[in-house]
Amino acid sequence: NAGVTQTPKFQVLKTGQSMTLQCAQDMNHNSMYWYRQDPGMGLRLIYYSASEGTTDKGEVPNGYNVSRLNKREFSLRLESAAPSQTSVYFCASNSPSGQGTYEQYFGPGTRLTVT
Amino acid sequence: AQSVTQLGSHVSVSEGALVLLRCNYSSSVPPYLFWYVQYPNQGLQLLLKYTTGATLVKGINGFEAEFKKSETSFHLTKPSAHMSDAAEYFCAVSGDNQGGKLIFGQGTELSVKP
């Protein structure tokens, strides 16, 4: 049982480049989330997916897009990276209904630097 | 709307001393409350949670927290700090009307001095 996995672990981009962060969970959870973590700001929600086929904006969605590919996978895309997107990105999942698993399970994170 | 305030971005204690990390929340619905720990260069790990029932909840690594509705607080404590407790700690709140989303506090970095 791997839990939540994220790839890549590290990435350096130049301004204007694009990339996709991948996330997968094997816990059969319905909901998945993307956060960014910046010093002194805690975790801020970028996008979330309450169930397969649905996505919604979180607190800081500008500059990002997401795809819920299937129940297991939820990807985050930066179309044109900016230095302000330098951050650590975390994926998480839970099942607030049905299983009643309100707590979120987190992946190990992706450290992204945009130069 | 829900929000979380963690008092103190940095807390330093001596090994063997009491650990107290403060968390206050606001919520328009009965809250679900969580404490997560993040060790350097790792993801977040659940320490403990309160959803319903007993207001004193025990978690991993000897930590516990008490839900006090009248004070809108969910402070995290550990009687005796260990060097391995040095990490960042996050308090989070959710509720039945949040669709599983968590609102996080800004985090408290705990240092443990030998």
PDB file of C-alpha atoms in Angstrom:
ATOM      1  CA  ASN A   1       0.000   0.000   0.000  1.00  0.00           C
ATOM      2  CA  ALA A   2       1.924   3.065  -1.248  1.00  0.00           C
ATOM      3  CA  GLY A   3      -0.654   5.661  -0.104  1.00  0.00           C
ATOM      4  CA  VAL A   4      -0.209   8.912  -2.036  1.00  0.00           C
ATOM      5  CA  THR A   5       2.662   9.134  -4.494  1.00  0.00           C
ATOM      6  CA  GLN A   6       3.930  12.211  -6.331  1.00  0.00           C
ATOM      7  CA  THR A   7       6.328  12.678  -9.232  1.00  0.00           C
ATOM      8  CA  PRO A   8       8.755  14.270  -9.679  1.00  0.00           C
ATOM      9  CA  LYS A   9      10.331  14.932  -6.278  1.00  0.00           C
ATOM     10  CA  PHE A  10      12.350  17.899  -7.525  1.00  0.00           C
ATOM     11  CA  GLN A  11      12.098  20.110 -10.594  1.00  0.00           C
ATOM     12  CA  VAL A  12      13.795  23.251 -11.851  1.00  0.00           C
ATOM     13  CA  LEU A  13      12.069  25.230 -14.595  1.00  0.00           C
ATOM     14  CA  LYS A  14      12.858  28.386 -16.481  1.00  0.00           C
ATOM     15  CA  THR A  15      10.264  31.150 -16.587  1.00  0.00           C
ATOM     16  CA  GLY A  16       7.693  30.384 -19.257  1.00  0.00           C
ATOM     17  CA  GLN A  17       8.246  26.631 -19.351  1.00  0.00           C
ATOM     18  CA  SER A  18       5.393  24.226 -18.687  1.00  0.00           C
ATOM     19  CA  MET A  19       5.209  21.046 -16.665  1.00  0.00           C
ATOM     20  CA  THR A  20       2.770  18.606 -15.095  1.00  0.00           C
ATOM     21  CA  LEU A  21       2.973  17.309 -11.533  1.00  0.00           C
ATOM     22  CA  GLN A  22       1.583  13.826 -11.151  1.00  0.00           C
ATOM     23  CA  CYS A  23      -0.259  12.394  -8.156  1.00  0.00           C
ATOM     24  CA  ALA A  24      -1.766   8.973  -7.549  1.00  0.00           C
ATOM     25  CA  GLN A  25      -3.458   7.320  -4.560  1.00  0.00           C
ATOM     26  CA  ASP A  26      -4.236   3.664  -3.959  1.00  0.00           C
ATOM     27  CA  MET A  27      -6.647   4.060  -1.024  1.00  0.00           C
ATOM     28  CA  ASN A  28      -9.817   4.225  -3.149  1.00  0.00           C
ATOM     29  CA  HIS A  29     -10.463   7.757  -1.917  1.00  0.00           C
ATOM     30  CA  ASN A  30     -13.049   9.890  -3.670  1.00  0.00           C
ATOM     31  CA  SER A  31     -11.500  13.313  -3.098  1.00  0.00           C
ATOM     32  CA  MET A  32      -8.084  14.645  -4.047  1.00  0.00           C
ATOM     33  CA  TYR A  33      -6.352  17.968  -3.433  1.00  0.00           C
ATOM     34  CA  TRP A  34      -3.385  20.051  -4.541  1.00  0.00           C
ATOM     35  CA  TYR A  35      -1.699  22.441  -2.098  1.00  0.00           C
ATOM     36  CA  ARG A  36       1.282  24.704  -2.200  1.00  0.00           C
ATOM     37  CA  GLN A  37       3.396  25.362   0.877  1.00  0.00           C
ATOM     38  CA  ASP A  38       5.341  28.570   1.303  1.00  0.00           C
ATOM     39  CA  PRO A  39       7.274  29.710   4.393  1.00  0.00           C
ATOM     40  CA  GLY A  40       5.032  31.332   7.007  1.00  0.00           C
ATOM     41  CA  MET A  41       1.869  30.733   4.982  1.00  0.00           C
ATOM     42  CA  GLY A  42       0.916  27.198   5.866  1.00  0.00           C
ATOM     43  CA  LEU A  43      -0.742  25.127   3.144  1.00  0.00           C
ATOM     44  CA  ARG A  44      -2.926  26.845   0.605  1.00  0.00           C
ATOM     45  CA  LEU A  45      -5.394  24.921  -1.522  1.00  0.00           C
ATOM     46  CA  ILE A  46      -4.865  25.315  -5.261  1.00  0.00           C
ATOM     47  CA  TYR A  47      -7.509  22.966  -6.710  1.00  0.00           C
ATOM     48  CA  TYR A  48      -9.483  20.004  -5.514  1.00  0.00           C
ATOM     49  CA  SER A  49     -11.570  17.200  -6.938  1.00  0.00           C
ATOM     50  CA  ALA A  50     -14.482  15.981  -4.840  1.00  0.00           C
ATOM     51  CA  SER A  51     -14.997  12.962  -7.066  1.00  0.00           C
ATOM     52  CA  GLU A  52     -13.913  11.517 -10.386  1.00  0.00           C
ATOM     53  CA  GLY A  53     -14.947  13.867 -13.159  1.00  0.00           C
ATOM     54  CA  THR A  54     -15.210  17.023 -11.041  1.00  0.00           C
ATOM     55  CA  THR A  55     -12.687  19.738 -10.209  1.00  0.00           C
ATOM     56  CA  ASP A  56     -13.008  23.052  -8.359  1.00  0.00           C
ATOM     57  CA  LYS A  57     -10.836  26.032  -7.605  1.00  0.00           C
ATOM     58  CA  GLY A  58      -9.332  26.502  -4.206  1.00  0.00           C
ATOM     59  CA  GLU A  59      -7.777  29.564  -2.609  1.00  0.00           C
ATOM     60  CA  VAL A  60      -4.920  30.158  -5.110  1.00  0.00           C
ATOM     61  CA  PRO A  61      -5.824  28.682  -8.541  1.00  0.00           C
ATOM     62  CA  ASN A  62      -4.335  31.329 -10.843  1.00  0.00           C
ATOM     63  CA  GLY A  63      -1.629  29.976 -13.129  1.00  0.00           C
ATOM     64  CA  TYR A  64      -2.609  26.336 -12.629  1.00  0.00           C
ATOM     65  CA  ASN A  65      -4.860  23.752 -14.245  1.00  0.00           C
ATOM     66  CA  VAL A  66      -5.798  20.282 -13.066  1.00  0.00           C
ATOM     67  CA  SER A  67      -7.072  17.012 -14.485  1.00  0.00           C
ATOM     68  CA  ARG A  68      -8.757  14.212 -12.570  1.00  0.00           C
ATOM     69  CA  LEU A  69      -7.727  11.462 -14.953  1.00  0.00           C
ATOM     70  CA  ASN A  70      -9.534   8.685 -13.064  1.00  0.00           C
ATOM     71  CA  LYS A  71     -10.303   7.873  -9.445  1.00  0.00           C
ATOM     72  CA  ARG A  72      -6.620   7.257  -8.658  1.00  0.00           C
ATOM     73  CA  GLU A  73      -4.873  10.113 -10.453  1.00  0.00           C
ATOM     74  CA  PHE A  74      -4.993  13.901 -10.153  1.00  0.00           C
ATOM     75  CA  SER A  75      -2.466  16.017 -12.048  1.00  0.00           C
ATOM     76  CA  LEU A  76      -1.489  19.676 -11.688  1.00  0.00           C
ATOM     77  CA  ARG A  77      -0.253  21.625 -14.711  1.00  0.00           C
ATOM     78  CA  LEU A  78       1.698  24.846 -14.879  1.00  0.00           C
ATOM     79  CA  GLU A  79       1.227  26.188 -18.402  1.00  0.00           C
ATOM     80  CA  SER A  80       3.751  29.045 -18.185  1.00  0.00           C
ATOM     81  CA  ALA A  81       5.821  28.894 -15.024  1.00  0.00           C
ATOM     82  CA  ALA A  82       6.627  32.078 -13.100  1.00  0.00           C
ATOM     83  CA  PRO A  83       9.139  32.642 -10.260  1.00  0.00           C
ATOM     84  CA  SER A  84       6.150  33.228  -7.918  1.00  0.00           C
ATOM     85  CA  GLN A  85       5.282  29.549  -8.406  1.00  0.00           C
ATOM     86  CA  THR A  86       8.499  28.443  -6.717  1.00  0.00           C
ATOM     87  CA  SER A  87       7.122  26.367  -3.855  1.00  0.00           C
ATOM     88  CA  VAL A  88       6.639  22.905  -2.443  1.00  0.00           C
ATOM     89  CA  TYR A  89       3.563  21.213  -3.853  1.00  0.00           C
ATOM     90  CA  PHE A  90       1.622  18.559  -1.973  1.00  0.00           C
ATOM     91  CA  CYS A  91      -1.100  16.235  -3.169  1.00  0.00           C
ATOM     92  CA  ALA A  92      -3.579  14.761  -0.680  1.00  0.00           C
ATOM     93  CA  SER A  93      -6.654  12.545  -0.675  1.00  0.00           C
ATOM     94  CA  ASN A  94      -9.571  11.555   1.556  1.00  0.00           C
ATOM     95  CA  SER A  95     -13.126  10.229   1.474  1.00  0.00           C
ATOM     96  CA  PRO A  96     -15.295  12.568   3.558  1.00  0.00           C
ATOM     97  CA  SER A  97     -18.491  10.802   2.569  1.00  0.00           C
ATOM     98  CA  GLY A  98     -19.061   7.116   2.430  1.00  0.00           C
ATOM     99  CA  GLN A  99     -15.927   6.008   4.271  1.00  0.00           C
ATOM    100  CA  GLY A 100     -16.121   9.110   6.484  1.00  0.00           C
ATOM    101  CA  THR A 101     -12.383   9.594   6.232  1.00  0.00           C
ATOM    102  CA  TYR A 102     -12.175  13.298   6.883  1.00  0.00           C
ATOM    103  CA  GLU A 103      -8.462  13.385   7.519  1.00  0.00           C
ATOM    104  CA  GLN A 104      -6.351  13.891   4.443  1.00  0.00           C
ATOM    105  CA  TYR A 105      -3.417  11.700   3.506  1.00  0.00           C
ATOM    106  CA  PHE A 106      -0.467  13.511   1.986  1.00  0.00           C
ATOM    107  CA  GLY A 107       2.151  12.662  -0.581  1.00  0.00           C
ATOM    108  CA  PRO A 108       5.861  13.416  -0.037  1.00  0.00           C
ATOM    109  CA  GLY A 109       5.791  16.637  -2.037  1.00  0.00           C
ATOM    110  CA  THR A 110       7.411  18.129  -5.139  1.00  0.00           C
ATOM    111  CA  ARG A 111       9.962  20.906  -4.694  1.00  0.00           C
ATOM    112  CA  LEU A 112       9.683  23.252  -7.673  1.00  0.00           C
ATOM    113  CA  THR A 113      12.063  26.101  -8.422  1.00  0.00           C
ATOM    114  CA  VAL A 114      11.333  28.543 -11.246  1.00  0.00           C
ATOM    115  CA  THR A 115      14.269  30.681 -12.328  1.00  0.00           C
TER     116      THR A 115
ATOM    117  CA  ALA B   1     -16.696  30.191   7.189  1.00  0.00           C
ATOM    118  CA  GLN B   2     -13.877  28.452   9.002  1.00  0.00           C
ATOM    119  CA  SER B   3     -10.444  29.635  10.066  1.00  0.00           C
ATOM    120  CA  VAL B   4      -7.528  28.511  12.227  1.00  0.00           C
ATOM    121  CA  THR B   5      -5.049  30.556  14.232  1.00  0.00           C
ATOM    122  CA  GLN B   6      -1.896  29.034  15.635  1.00  0.00           C
ATOM    123  CA  LEU B   7      -0.331  31.220  18.290  1.00  0.00           C
ATOM    124  CA  GLY B   8       3.430  31.383  17.898  1.00  0.00           C
ATOM    125  CA  SER B   9       5.230  30.578  14.678  1.00  0.00           C
ATOM    126  CA  HIS B  10       8.221  29.272  16.656  1.00  0.00           C
ATOM    127  CA  VAL B  11       8.233  27.472  20.008  1.00  0.00           C
ATOM    128  CA  SER B  12      11.406  26.312  21.732  1.00  0.00           C
ATOM    129  CA  VAL B  13      11.490  23.894  24.674  1.00  0.00           C
ATOM    130  CA  SER B  14      14.155  21.928  26.495  1.00  0.00           C
ATOM    131  CA  GLU B  15      14.283  18.178  26.211  1.00  0.00           C
ATOM    132  CA  GLY B  16      12.022  16.694  28.889  1.00  0.00           C
ATOM    133  CA  ALA B  17       9.906  19.842  29.210  1.00  0.00           C
ATOM    134  CA  LEU B  18       6.195  20.184  28.493  1.00  0.00           C
ATOM    135  CA  VAL B  19       5.234  20.888  24.908  1.00  0.00           C
ATOM    136  CA  LEU B  20       2.212  23.159  24.387  1.00  0.00           C
ATOM    137  CA  LEU B  21       1.236  24.279  20.888  1.00  0.00           C
ATOM    138  CA  ARG B  22      -1.807  26.502  20.694  1.00  0.00           C
ATOM    139  CA  CYS B  23      -4.608  26.352  18.150  1.00  0.00           C
ATOM    140  CA  ASN B  24      -7.825  28.352  18.063  1.00  0.00           C
ATOM    141  CA  TYR B  25     -10.472  27.914  15.425  1.00  0.00           C
ATOM    142  CA  SER B  26     -13.667  29.484  14.206  1.00  0.00           C
ATOM    143  CA  SER B  27     -16.421  27.461  12.599  1.00  0.00           C
ATOM    144  CA  SER B  28     -20.107  27.970  11.868  1.00  0.00           C
ATOM    145  CA  VAL B  29     -20.705  24.202  12.088  1.00  0.00           C
ATOM    146  CA  PRO B  30     -19.484  21.541  14.528  1.00  0.00           C
ATOM    147  CA  PRO B  31     -15.790  21.333  13.723  1.00  0.00           C
ATOM    148  CA  TYR B  32     -13.600  18.424  12.891  1.00  0.00           C
ATOM    149  CA  LEU B  33     -10.100  19.227  14.142  1.00  0.00           C
ATOM    150  CA  PHE B  34      -6.717  17.825  13.212  1.00  0.00           C
ATOM    151  CA  TRP B  35      -3.061  18.140  14.119  1.00  0.00           C
ATOM    152  CA  TYR B  36      -0.456  17.215  11.526  1.00  0.00           C
ATOM    153  CA  VAL B  37       3.321  17.012  11.885  1.00  0.00           C
ATOM    154  CA  GLN B  38       5.846  17.699   9.149  1.00  0.00           C
ATOM    155  CA  TYR B  39       9.436  16.576   9.559  1.00  0.00           C
ATOM    156  CA  PRO B  40      12.071  18.290   7.400  1.00  0.00           C
ATOM    157  CA  ASN B  41      11.713  17.570   3.692  1.00  0.00           C
ATOM    158  CA  GLN B  42       8.733  15.275   4.214  1.00  0.00           C
ATOM    159  CA  GLY B  43       4.987  15.353   3.717  1.00  0.00           C
ATOM    160  CA  LEU B  44       2.406  15.891   6.444  1.00  0.00           C
ATOM    161  CA  GLN B  45       1.542  13.062   8.816  1.00  0.00           C
ATOM    162  CA  LEU B  46      -1.613  12.938  10.929  1.00  0.00           C
ATOM    163  CA  LEU B  47      -0.877  13.174  14.661  1.00  0.00           C
ATOM    164  CA  LEU B  48      -4.439  13.064  15.958  1.00  0.00           C
ATOM    165  CA  LYS B  49      -7.993  14.109  15.166  1.00  0.00           C
ATOM    166  CA  TYR B  50     -11.252  15.074  16.832  1.00  0.00           C
ATOM    167  CA  THR B  51     -14.539  14.477  15.046  1.00  0.00           C
ATOM    168  CA  THR B  52     -17.117  13.543  17.684  1.00  0.00           C
ATOM    169  CA  GLY B  53     -17.194  11.920  21.116  1.00  0.00           C
ATOM    170  CA  ALA B  54     -14.457  12.196  23.728  1.00  0.00           C
ATOM    171  CA  THR B  55     -12.966  15.665  23.803  1.00  0.00           C
ATOM    172  CA  LEU B  56      -9.516  14.516  24.908  1.00  0.00           C
ATOM    173  CA  VAL B  57      -7.883  12.724  22.025  1.00  0.00           C
ATOM    174  CA  LYS B  58      -4.622  10.867  22.063  1.00  0.00           C
ATOM    175  CA  GLY B  59      -2.348  10.578  19.085  1.00  0.00           C
ATOM    176  CA  ILE B  60       0.927   9.097  18.033  1.00  0.00           C
ATOM    177  CA  ASN B  61       4.277   9.736  19.720  1.00  0.00           C
ATOM    178  CA  GLY B  62       2.694  10.635  23.087  1.00  0.00           C
ATOM    179  CA  PHE B  63       0.838  13.725  21.886  1.00  0.00           C
ATOM    180  CA  GLU B  64      -2.694  14.594  22.924  1.00  0.00           C
ATOM    181  CA  ALA B  65      -5.131  17.451  22.389  1.00  0.00           C
ATOM    182  CA  GLU B  66      -8.324  18.594  24.066  1.00  0.00           C
ATOM    183  CA  PHE B  67     -11.299  20.044  22.202  1.00  0.00           C
ATOM    184  CA  LYS B  68     -12.739  22.933  24.226  1.00  0.00           C
ATOM    185  CA  LYS B  69     -15.840  24.250  22.546  1.00  0.00           C
ATOM    186  CA  SER B  70     -16.312  27.146  24.973  1.00  0.00           C
ATOM    187  CA  GLU B  71     -12.786  28.384  24.230  1.00  0.00           C
ATOM    188  CA  THR B  72     -12.822  27.378  20.526  1.00  0.00           C
ATOM    189  CA  SER B  73      -9.456  25.761  21.145  1.00  0.00           C
ATOM    190  CA  PHE B  74      -7.662  22.543  20.288  1.00  0.00           C
ATOM    191  CA  HIS B  75      -4.229  22.856  21.884  1.00  0.00           C
ATOM    192  CA  LEU B  76      -1.610  20.140  21.379  1.00  0.00           C
ATOM    193  CA  THR B  77       0.406  18.899  24.355  1.00  0.00           C
ATOM    194  CA  LYS B  78       3.076  16.386  25.220  1.00  0.00           C
ATOM    195  CA  PRO B  79       4.293  15.969  28.802  1.00  0.00           C
ATOM    196  CA  SER B  80       7.974  15.472  27.975  1.00  0.00           C
ATOM    197  CA  ALA B  81       9.657  16.695  24.806  1.00  0.00           C
ATOM    198  CA  HIS B  82      12.106  14.517  22.925  1.00  0.00           C
ATOM    199  CA  MET B  83      14.699  15.687  20.442  1.00  0.00           C
ATOM    200  CA  SER B  84      12.864  13.748  17.724  1.00  0.00           C
ATOM    201  CA  ASP B  85       9.777  15.971  18.242  1.00  0.00           C
ATOM    202  CA  ALA B  86      11.522  18.859  16.469  1.00  0.00           C
ATOM    203  CA  ALA B  87       9.314  19.527  13.436  1.00  0.00           C
ATOM    204  CA  GLU B  88       6.618  21.820  12.117  1.00  0.00           C
ATOM    205  CA  TYR B  89       3.101  21.299  13.416  1.00  0.00           C
ATOM    206  CA  PHE B  90      -0.105  22.292  11.665  1.00  0.00           C
ATOM    207  CA  CYS B  91      -3.598  22.580  13.095  1.00  0.00           C
ATOM    208  CA  ALA B  92      -6.498  22.187  10.651  1.00  0.00           C
ATOM    209  CA  VAL B  93     -10.298  22.413  10.757  1.00  0.00           C
ATOM    210  CA  SER B  94     -13.050  20.944   8.636  1.00  0.00           C
ATOM    211  CA  GLY B  95     -16.752  20.237   8.972  1.00  0.00           C
ATOM    212  CA  ASP B  96     -19.636  18.393   7.405  1.00  0.00           C
ATOM    213  CA  ASN B  97     -20.328  21.300   5.064  1.00  0.00           C
ATOM    214  CA  GLN B  98     -16.749  21.509   3.742  1.00  0.00           C
ATOM    215  CA  GLY B  99     -16.798  18.549   1.383  1.00  0.00           C
ATOM    216  CA  GLY B 100     -13.631  17.157   2.929  1.00  0.00           C
ATOM    217  CA  LYS B 101     -11.578  20.326   2.534  1.00  0.00           C
ATOM    218  CA  LEU B 102      -9.257  21.313   5.370  1.00  0.00           C
ATOM    219  CA  ILE B 103      -8.383  24.833   6.454  1.00  0.00           C
ATOM    220  CA  PHE B 104      -4.847  24.947   7.837  1.00  0.00           C
ATOM    221  CA  GLY B 105      -3.189  27.234  10.311  1.00  0.00           C
ATOM    222  CA  GLN B 106       0.118  28.812   9.425  1.00  0.00           C
ATOM    223  CA  GLY B 107       2.132  26.268  11.355  1.00  0.00           C
ATOM    224  CA  THR B 108       4.312  26.265  14.467  1.00  0.00           C
ATOM    225  CA  GLU B 109       7.932  25.215  14.287  1.00  0.00           C
ATOM    226  CA  LEU B 110       8.975  23.332  17.401  1.00  0.00           C
ATOM    227  CA  SER B 111      12.629  23.312  18.420  1.00  0.00           C
ATOM    228  CA  VAL B 112      13.892  21.036  21.195  1.00  0.00           C
ATOM    229  CA  LYS B 113      17.078  22.014  23.016  1.00  0.00           C
ATOM    230  CA  PRO B 114      19.273  19.371  24.619  1.00  0.00           C
TER     231      PRO B 114
END
